[in-house]
Amino acid sequence: MTKEEKSWILYDVANSAYSLIITATIFPIFFKNFAAKGMEGYDSTAWLGYGNSIYTFAIAFLAPFLGTMGDYRGKKKNFFLFFVILAVVSTLSFSFITEGAWIHAIVLYVISALGFAGANIFYDSFLIDVTVEERLDWISTNGYAWGYIGSVIPFIIGIVFILHYDKIGLEGPLNAMYLTFIITGVWWALFTIPLLRNVKQKYFIEPSSKPIRYSFNRLTNTVKDIRKYKNAFIFLLAYFFYIDGVDTIIKMAVAFGTDLGIDANTLIIILLVVQIIAFPCALIYGRLSKIISAKKMLLVGIGIYIIITITAYFIPWFSSVSIRITLFWVLSILVATSQGGIQALSRSLYGKLIPKEKSAEFFGFYNIFGKFAAIIGPFLMGIISQITQNTSFGLLSIIILFIIGGFFLLKVKEVRGEHELL
């Protein structure tokens, strides 16, 4: 593995801590119990949801244009660094949020999430620059694999500090949360340094005298001539549907587990185990993609998620909590086997389908489809649950997304995007 490849992989270690600590676990608890203290639970949840919606729409709107600008010679790393600094500084600033300052908390959260998502546009597109086409799948899966392990380390440290704050000289769990936010930001910054030092933009477009205007023109032409990139476009349609199913299951897992009667401590343990198991499984996906192709491994992953969805449908049928917990463990392990692999191979397969010199622009579109995924799934699950008055049928409806995604994926040809320009 080259120095450039290792440096690129380490950034997944850097930013995965944010995903686990800020997006998924500690910050939502901090926001609801401290920053929004005194606010009704449904109100604080709603405002957290609004924050997610604001940054999602903002990055979805900006992503293609940012990507187009980033394709100019020497600009990709500049944009990447800007968004990393934005994210790290705002994450560190969480430690200054005072009790009841929910507006301050939401603003900082939106800025940090915008920085996280913005940096990922350029990070994903750097995959094309750091390795050769034959190694895209392996390097991408390594990124996700090491990211899982990387996120676990600061997360465990944070949990230990919060649970045993008095043993390290802190006054309460709040100060331990502040310290965890600082650790997350510092961790992120430190593991970003190798990429900044060792990774260079190899594929680019020469800058124009009017870069902003030219970027808009390039973006408009790409949208108009999307038929020239038919293969990449079909993949994005497939990705939109199946990743929507994946994201829906990820986001609904904790709530579903709670409804099954599983306590919070058990859910945290399950979450940690999933992160650890996902590490070797992502690498296995990368190895197998060399043997039977990335596309076929993605279809395998979609098949496993269909099994997960069907199994989840039957769990509420059991009245025994112990049986429900056992089956939930089985589901969680199944998720761990394929979650990282399906995300990593989606990134690398898409990288094979697009023109190299337009990688940042095309990954801008990839970011849009990824961000607007997880819209249909929760809506579909909600409306089916209400119509049938049965949550199990709502869960089962997610299968539709995997079937549609798999259907479009079958039509994708694993060839370089520029070969289509005939």
XYZ file of C-alpha atoms in Angstrom:
422
model
C 0.000 0.000 0.000
C 1.432 3.391 -1.003
C 1.906 6.402 1.273
C -0.835 8.253 -0.604
C -3.280 5.379 -0.146
C -2.535 5.106 3.592
C -2.886 8.849 4.051
C -6.244 8.857 2.278
C -7.498 5.947 4.411
C -6.495 7.753 7.621
C -8.969 10.533 6.889
C -11.770 7.981 7.228
C -10.335 7.305 10.691
C -10.398 11.058 11.302
C -13.980 11.897 10.376
C -15.690 8.668 11.465
C -15.356 9.816 15.075
C -17.653 12.725 14.205
C -20.255 10.388 12.676
C -20.428 8.176 15.743
C -20.000 10.743 18.535
C -21.662 13.869 17.156
C -24.214 12.616 14.658
C -25.327 9.370 16.283
C -24.814 9.363 20.038
C -23.325 11.904 22.457
C -24.297 15.224 20.864
C -28.023 14.341 20.522
C -28.028 13.363 24.222
C -26.155 16.576 25.108
C -28.552 18.689 23.062
C -31.760 17.225 24.477
C -30.654 17.049 28.119
C -28.574 20.223 28.422
C -28.563 22.653 25.489
C -32.361 22.374 25.139
C -32.999 21.865 28.855
C -36.524 22.898 29.822
C -37.809 22.443 26.266
C -40.438 19.815 25.588
C -38.937 16.590 24.242
C -40.841 16.752 20.972
C -39.653 20.343 20.438
C -35.961 19.544 21.005
C -36.215 16.514 18.709
C -37.900 18.668 16.077
C -35.186 21.335 16.209
C -32.476 18.699 15.913
C -34.345 17.386 12.880
C -34.563 20.898 11.426
C -30.808 21.265 11.865
C -30.230 18.070 9.914
C -32.597 19.227 7.183
C -30.934 22.644 6.874
C -27.422 21.307 6.392
C -28.658 18.508 4.091
C -30.405 20.905 1.732
C -27.509 23.363 1.872
C -24.871 20.794 0.935
C -27.138 19.201 -1.679
C -27.557 22.601 -3.314
C -23.862 23.485 -3.159
C -22.314 20.064 -3.855
C -22.261 20.032 -7.687
C -20.966 23.590 -7.919
C -18.315 23.006 -5.253
C -17.244 19.843 -7.033
C -16.986 21.652 -10.349
C -14.792 24.341 -8.772
C -12.687 21.691 -7.059
C -11.745 20.054 -10.360
C -9.488 23.000 -11.283
C -5.763 22.450 -10.878
C -4.726 22.688 -7.220
C -8.194 23.629 -5.922
C -9.461 20.298 -4.602
C -7.250 20.307 -1.520
C -7.975 23.986 -0.828
C -11.713 23.340 -0.688
C -11.162 20.179 1.341
C -9.040 22.055 3.907
C -11.599 24.870 4.191
C -14.408 22.484 5.079
C -12.260 20.442 7.478
C -11.272 23.595 9.375
C -14.913 24.706 9.436
C -15.981 21.340 10.853
C -13.174 20.906 13.383
C -13.410 24.445 14.804
C -17.192 24.247 15.169
C -16.919 20.801 16.814
C -14.394 22.145 19.323
C -16.763 25.056 19.955
C -19.422 22.670 21.292
C -17.496 22.839 24.555
C -18.577 26.499 24.960
C -22.318 25.843 24.692
C -24.101 26.832 27.909
C -27.251 25.400 29.454
C -30.368 26.346 27.505
C -28.389 27.775 24.583
C -30.171 25.561 22.062
C -29.967 28.084 19.219
C -26.194 28.335 19.693
C -26.020 24.528 19.717
C -28.080 24.085 16.540
C -26.097 26.746 14.664
C -22.781 25.111 15.569
C -24.168 21.672 14.741
C -25.323 22.815 11.288
C -21.924 24.429 10.590
C -20.024 21.331 11.712
C -22.259 19.008 9.682
C -21.901 21.252 6.646
C -18.116 21.114 7.048
C -18.212 17.332 7.451
C -20.330 16.797 4.334
C -18.457 19.414 2.285
C -15.064 17.883 3.070
C -16.391 14.456 2.092
C -17.138 15.630 -1.457
C -13.445 16.282 -2.025
C -12.244 13.393 0.121
C -14.286 10.906 -1.911
C -13.061 12.404 -5.175
C -9.425 12.136 -3.997
C -9.872 8.349 -4.237
C -9.296 8.725 -7.983
C -6.009 10.538 -7.343
C -4.453 8.257 -4.728
C -4.674 4.870 -6.433
C -5.043 3.045 -9.731
C -8.367 1.799 -11.046
C -7.606 -1.837 -10.204
C -7.239 -0.947 -6.491
C -10.213 1.414 -6.112
C -12.419 -1.215 -4.439
C -9.695 -2.356 -2.027
C -8.647 1.146 -0.960
C -12.242 2.350 -0.579
C -13.172 -0.638 1.612
C -10.035 -0.079 3.692
C -11.210 3.475 4.296
C -14.546 2.363 5.689
C -12.992 -0.562 7.603
C -10.376 1.510 9.433
C -12.939 4.252 9.901
C -15.071 1.888 11.966
C -12.170 1.047 14.263
C -11.053 4.681 14.359
C -14.466 5.868 15.516
C -14.610 3.293 18.314
C -11.442 4.527 20.078
C -12.516 8.130 20.896
C -16.084 6.915 21.456
C -15.012 4.444 24.150
C -12.798 7.107 25.735
C -15.736 9.516 25.770
C -18.136 6.973 27.271
C -15.614 6.064 30.004
C -15.118 9.751 30.835
C -18.877 10.359 30.995
C -19.580 7.322 33.172
C -16.559 7.839 35.460
C -16.097 11.620 35.347
C -15.283 11.816 39.062
C -12.279 9.490 38.694
C -10.567 11.879 36.275
C -11.269 14.979 38.364
C -14.294 16.352 36.487
C -17.249 17.929 38.284
C -19.961 16.143 36.319
C -20.942 14.303 33.125
C -21.461 17.624 31.338
C -17.766 18.482 31.591
C -16.993 14.950 30.387
C -19.138 15.623 27.307
C -17.277 18.882 26.703
C -14.007 16.937 26.904
C -15.364 14.332 24.478
C -16.196 17.059 21.946
C -12.622 18.379 22.250
C -11.188 14.883 21.795
C -13.348 14.425 18.669
C -12.117 17.666 17.120
C -8.459 17.035 17.958
C -8.692 13.427 16.698
C -10.205 14.691 13.451
C -7.506 17.318 12.963
C -4.568 15.003 13.725
C -5.614 12.222 11.364
C -6.264 14.738 8.575
C -2.608 15.823 8.495
C -1.311 12.809 6.479
C -3.764 13.499 3.653
C -2.839 17.182 3.575
C 0.865 16.330 3.443
C 0.938 13.349 1.103
C -2.059 13.433 -1.227
C -1.997 15.510 -4.394
C -4.557 16.212 -7.073
C -3.377 14.285 -10.153
C -6.407 14.750 -12.382
C -7.712 18.232 -13.023
C -9.027 20.817 -15.456
C -6.977 23.897 -16.217
C -8.492 26.969 -14.538
C -10.374 29.539 -16.550
C -9.944 33.301 -16.378
C -13.550 33.374 -15.142
C -13.674 30.227 -12.974
C -17.077 30.788 -11.363
C -18.874 31.490 -14.624
C -17.060 28.643 -16.367
C -17.968 26.296 -13.524
C -21.640 27.087 -13.943
C -21.342 26.479 -17.689
C -19.582 23.148 -17.128
C -22.203 22.084 -14.611
C -25.027 23.050 -16.969
C -23.434 21.155 -19.851
C -22.969 18.035 -17.717
C -26.649 18.083 -16.740
C -27.722 18.649 -20.354
C -25.454 15.895 -21.658
C -26.223 13.396 -18.904
C -27.020 10.785 -21.565
C -23.303 10.776 -22.422
C -22.707 9.438 -18.926
C -25.609 6.984 -19.001
C -23.783 4.314 -17.038
C -22.930 6.656 -14.157
C -26.470 8.061 -14.147
C -28.062 4.589 -13.966
C -25.748 3.762 -11.077
C -26.812 6.931 -9.245
C -30.464 5.870 -9.622
C -29.629 2.451 -8.199
C -27.581 4.022 -5.396
C -30.384 6.431 -4.500
C -32.826 3.602 -3.823
C -30.692 0.952 -2.143
C -28.694 3.401 0.006
C -32.049 4.895 1.081
C -32.948 1.458 2.420
C -29.558 1.100 4.127
C -29.784 4.561 5.733
C -33.361 3.971 6.880
C -32.361 0.785 8.697
C -29.351 2.527 10.284
C -31.425 5.481 11.487
C -34.355 3.392 12.717
C -32.260 0.681 14.435
C -31.993 2.285 17.894
C -35.656 3.340 17.934
C -36.696 -0.146 16.769
C -34.518 -1.767 19.431
C -36.040 0.464 22.114
C -39.545 -0.507 21.003
C -38.549 -4.159 21.366
C -37.744 -3.534 25.027
C -33.945 -3.429 24.749
C -32.327 -1.102 27.315
C -29.955 1.740 26.405
C -26.802 0.068 27.786
C -27.400 -3.047 25.692
C -27.975 -0.894 22.604
C -24.647 0.896 23.173
C -22.855 -2.452 23.485
C -24.526 -3.677 20.279
C -23.465 -0.469 18.511
C -19.838 -1.008 19.551
C -19.890 -4.642 18.451
C -21.321 -3.633 15.075
C -18.470 -1.137 14.586
C -15.870 -3.784 15.424
C -17.372 -6.554 13.265
C -17.808 -4.119 10.374
C -14.008 -3.672 10.214
C -13.041 -7.129 8.865
C -16.282 -7.485 6.920
C -15.606 -4.321 4.907
C -12.171 -5.713 4.019
C -13.749 -9.036 3.001
C -16.040 -7.156 0.626
C -12.974 -5.488 -0.854
C -11.177 -8.808 -1.363
C -14.199 -10.558 -2.848
C -14.810 -7.663 -5.245
C -11.520 -8.611 -6.935
C -12.826 -12.132 -7.489
C -16.470 -11.593 -8.460
C -16.562 -7.790 -9.124
C -17.791 -4.832 -7.081
C -21.193 -4.857 -8.771
C -21.884 -8.476 -7.784
C -20.765 -7.833 -4.215
C -23.148 -4.869 -4.059
C -25.940 -7.198 -5.176
C -24.901 -9.615 -2.408
C -25.114 -6.746 0.092
C -28.571 -5.770 -1.171
C -29.667 -9.404 -0.778
C -28.426 -9.460 2.830
C -30.353 -6.262 3.589
C -33.505 -7.844 2.178
C -32.986 -10.741 4.619
C -32.479 -8.203 7.425
C -35.747 -6.455 6.564
C -37.747 -9.687 6.425
C -36.292 -10.873 9.756
C -37.072 -7.502 11.388
C -40.688 -7.913 10.285
C -41.061 -11.112 12.315
C -39.267 -10.040 15.539
C -42.291 -8.232 17.115
C -44.255 -11.466 16.732
C -42.289 -12.940 19.653
C -43.539 -11.989 23.118
C -40.326 -13.035 24.883
C -37.928 -10.096 25.332
C -34.945 -12.471 25.456
C -35.847 -13.920 22.038
C -36.309 -10.396 20.671
C -32.890 -9.355 21.979
C -31.281 -12.451 20.461
C -32.856 -11.803 17.063
C -31.898 -8.128 17.273
C -28.281 -9.218 17.865
C -28.517 -11.430 14.772
C -29.839 -8.505 12.724
C -27.122 -6.199 14.030
C -24.387 -8.654 13.080
C -25.918 -9.015 9.599
C -25.884 -5.230 9.273
C -22.229 -5.220 10.357
C -21.320 -7.743 7.656
C -22.527 -5.532 4.825
C -22.935 -1.916 5.938
C -19.336 -0.844 5.302
C -18.917 -3.020 2.225
C -21.984 -1.685 0.440
C -21.011 1.930 1.181
C -17.353 1.483 0.220
C -17.974 -0.440 -3.007
C -20.640 2.063 -4.032
C -17.997 4.795 -3.793
C -15.343 2.836 -5.681
C -17.669 1.496 -8.403
C -18.914 5.028 -9.053
C -15.295 6.160 -9.245
C -14.764 3.670 -12.088
C -17.723 5.034 -14.047
C -16.828 8.740 -14.109
C -14.209 10.762 -16.030
C -11.165 11.239 -13.792
C -10.633 14.916 -14.514
C -14.231 15.642 -13.427
C -14.109 13.507 -10.280
C -14.986 16.294 -7.812
C -17.901 17.478 -9.960
C -19.299 13.967 -10.302
C -18.841 13.217 -6.612
C -20.840 16.379 -6.014
C -23.753 14.654 -7.754
C -23.002 11.499 -5.762
C -23.298 13.556 -2.582
C -26.696 14.888 -3.654
C -28.097 11.422 -4.273
C -26.652 10.230 -0.972
C -28.092 13.160 0.988
C -31.568 12.959 -0.511
C -31.635 9.212 0.030
C -33.254 8.348 3.392
C -36.199 10.554 2.434
C -38.361 7.924 0.773
C -37.562 5.143 3.265
C -38.749 6.805 6.504
C -41.770 8.267 4.695
C -42.669 4.887 3.179
C -42.233 3.155 6.518
C -44.379 5.773 8.275
C -47.256 5.833 5.827
C -47.441 2.027 5.477
C -47.384 1.687 9.266
C -50.276 4.147 9.575
C -52.332 2.586 6.782
C -51.912 -0.951 8.125
C -51.732 0.162 11.784
C -48.779 -2.212 12.063
C -45.108 -1.169 12.362
C -43.994 -4.566 11.072
C -45.590 -3.887 7.682
C -43.872 -0.510 7.649
C -40.499 -2.211 8.122
C -41.307 -4.767 5.446
C -42.078 -2.021 2.917
C -38.374 -1.031 2.854
C -37.766 -4.129 0.694
C -39.202 -2.163 -2.234
C -36.208 0.195 -2.131
C -33.713 -2.665 -2.268
C -35.576 -4.341 -5.145
C -35.678 -1.134 -7.218
C -32.036 -0.368 -6.417
C -30.990 -3.889 -7.355
C -32.962 -3.671 -10.612
C -31.126 -0.528 -11.737
C -27.782 -1.884 -10.529
C -28.172 -4.927 -12.805
C -28.204 -2.515 -15.763
C -24.885 -0.874 -14.806
C -21.816 -1.808 -16.855
C -18.468 -1.649 -15.054
C -16.634 0.557 -17.569
C -14.866 3.921 -17.294
C -17.169 6.923 -17.835
C -15.071 8.499 -20.579
C -15.405 5.354 -22.696
C -19.070 6.176 -23.111
C -18.402 9.427 -24.919
C -18.953 8.039 -28.424
